C-alpha positions in Angstrom: 94.9 112.6 84.5 95.8 116.2 85.1 94.5 119.0 83.1 97.2 120.6 80.9 97.0 123.9 82.7 96.9 122.5 86.2 100.2 121.6 88.0 100.4 118.1 89.4 100.0 117.9 93.2 102.6 116.1 95.2 102.1 113.2 97.6 100.5 113.6 101.0 103.4 112.2 103.1 101.6 112.6 106.4 98.7 110.5 104.9 101.3 107.9 103.7 102.7 107.6 107.2 99.4 107.6 109.0 97.7 105.1 106.8 100.8 102.9 106.7 100.8 102.8 110.5 97.7 100.7 110.3 100.3 97.9 109.8 100.4 97.8 113.6 96.8 96.8 113.8 97.3 93.0 113.2 100.1 92.6 115.7 98.1 94.6 118.3 95.1 92.4 117.7 97.2 89.3 118.1 98.9 90.6 121.3 95.5 91.6 122.7 94.2 88.0 122.3 91.8 88.6 119.5 93.2 85.7 117.6 92.1 83.3 120.3 88.5 84.5 119.8 88.4 84.9 116.0 91.1 82.5 115.0 94.1 83.3 112.8 92.2 83.7 109.6 89.5 85.9 111.3 92.1 88.1 112.8 93.9 88.6 109.5 90.6 89.2 107.7 89.5 91.8 110.4 92.9 93.6 110.2 93.2 93.7 106.4 89.5 94.4 106.0 89.5 97.4 108.4 92.8 98.7 106.9 91.4 98.6 103.3 88.1 100.2 104.3 90.0 103.0 106.1 92.4 103.5 103.2 89.7 103.8 100.6 87.5 106.0 102.8 90.3 108.4 103.7 91.9 108.7 100.3 88.6 108.6 98.3 86.4 110.8 100.5 89.2 112.9 101.7 90.4 113.9 98.3 94.0 112.8 98.8 96.1 113.7 95.8 97.5 110.8 93.7 95.6 108.1 95.6 97.2 105.2 93.8 100.8 106.3 94.6 99.8 107.5 98.1 98.2 104.2 99.0 100.9 102.0 97.4 103.5 103.9 99.5 101.3 103.5 102.6 101.3 99.8 101.7 105.1 99.8 101.7 105.1 101.4 105.2 102.3 99.0 106.3 104.2 96.0 105.1 107.5 97.1 106.6 105.8 97.6 110.0 103.9 94.4 109.9 106.8 92.3 108.7 109.1 93.9 111.3 106.6 93.2 114.1 106.1 89.7 112.9 109.9 89.0 113.0 110.7 91.0 116.2 107.7 89.9 118.3 108.0 86.3 116.9 104.4 86.4 115.8 105.1 84.4 112.7 107.4 81.8 114.3 110.4 82.8 112.2 113.4 80.8 113.2 116.3 82.2 111.1 117.4 85.6 109.8 116.9 84.6 106.2 113.3 83.6 106.9 112.7 86.9 108.6 114.1 88.8 105.6 111.9 86.8 103.3 108.8 87.5 105.4 109.7 91.2 105.3 110.1 91.3 101.5 106.9 89.3 100.9 104.9 91.4 103.3 106.1 94.7 101.8 105.3 93.5 98.3 101.9 92.2 99.2 100.9 95.3 101.2 102.1 97.6 98.4 100.0 95.7 95.9 97.0 95.9 98.2 97.6 99.6 98.6 97.7 100.2 94.9 94.4 98.3 94.5 92.9 100.4 97.3 94.3 103.5 95.5 92.4 102.5 92.4 89.2 102.2 94.3 89.8 105.5 96.0 90.5 107.1 92.6 87.1 105.8 91.5 85.4 107.2 94.6 87.0 110.6 93.9 85.9 110.5 90.3 82.3 109.7 91.2 82.3 112.5 93.8 83.5 115.0 91.3 81.0 114.3 88.6 
């Protein structure tokens, strides 16, 4: 909530782009062979866990304006990068174009939802730090 006399601050677009670029973490971990050590589930857990911790820490402790919207949009960027890498690098073993489009849509939606949840957590961190 904004105070009536205080103008609403805009989105931090560099933060959206920077945090969204963490969508490259999972493909990089897979290409680096981390999956053979930790397994598929372990790699996914490490990538998503690290991403969520960084998102909440940066937005919550950094005082990012409008953390829910910022992290939801970072999630869209994250999902687009992750879905594109999955299709282009054949990390998800997608055989047809239609499957690739479905993977992309699902990943963008899932990542945007996780971003919004992380934004709610970051908003709580900001509120606790203020008072």
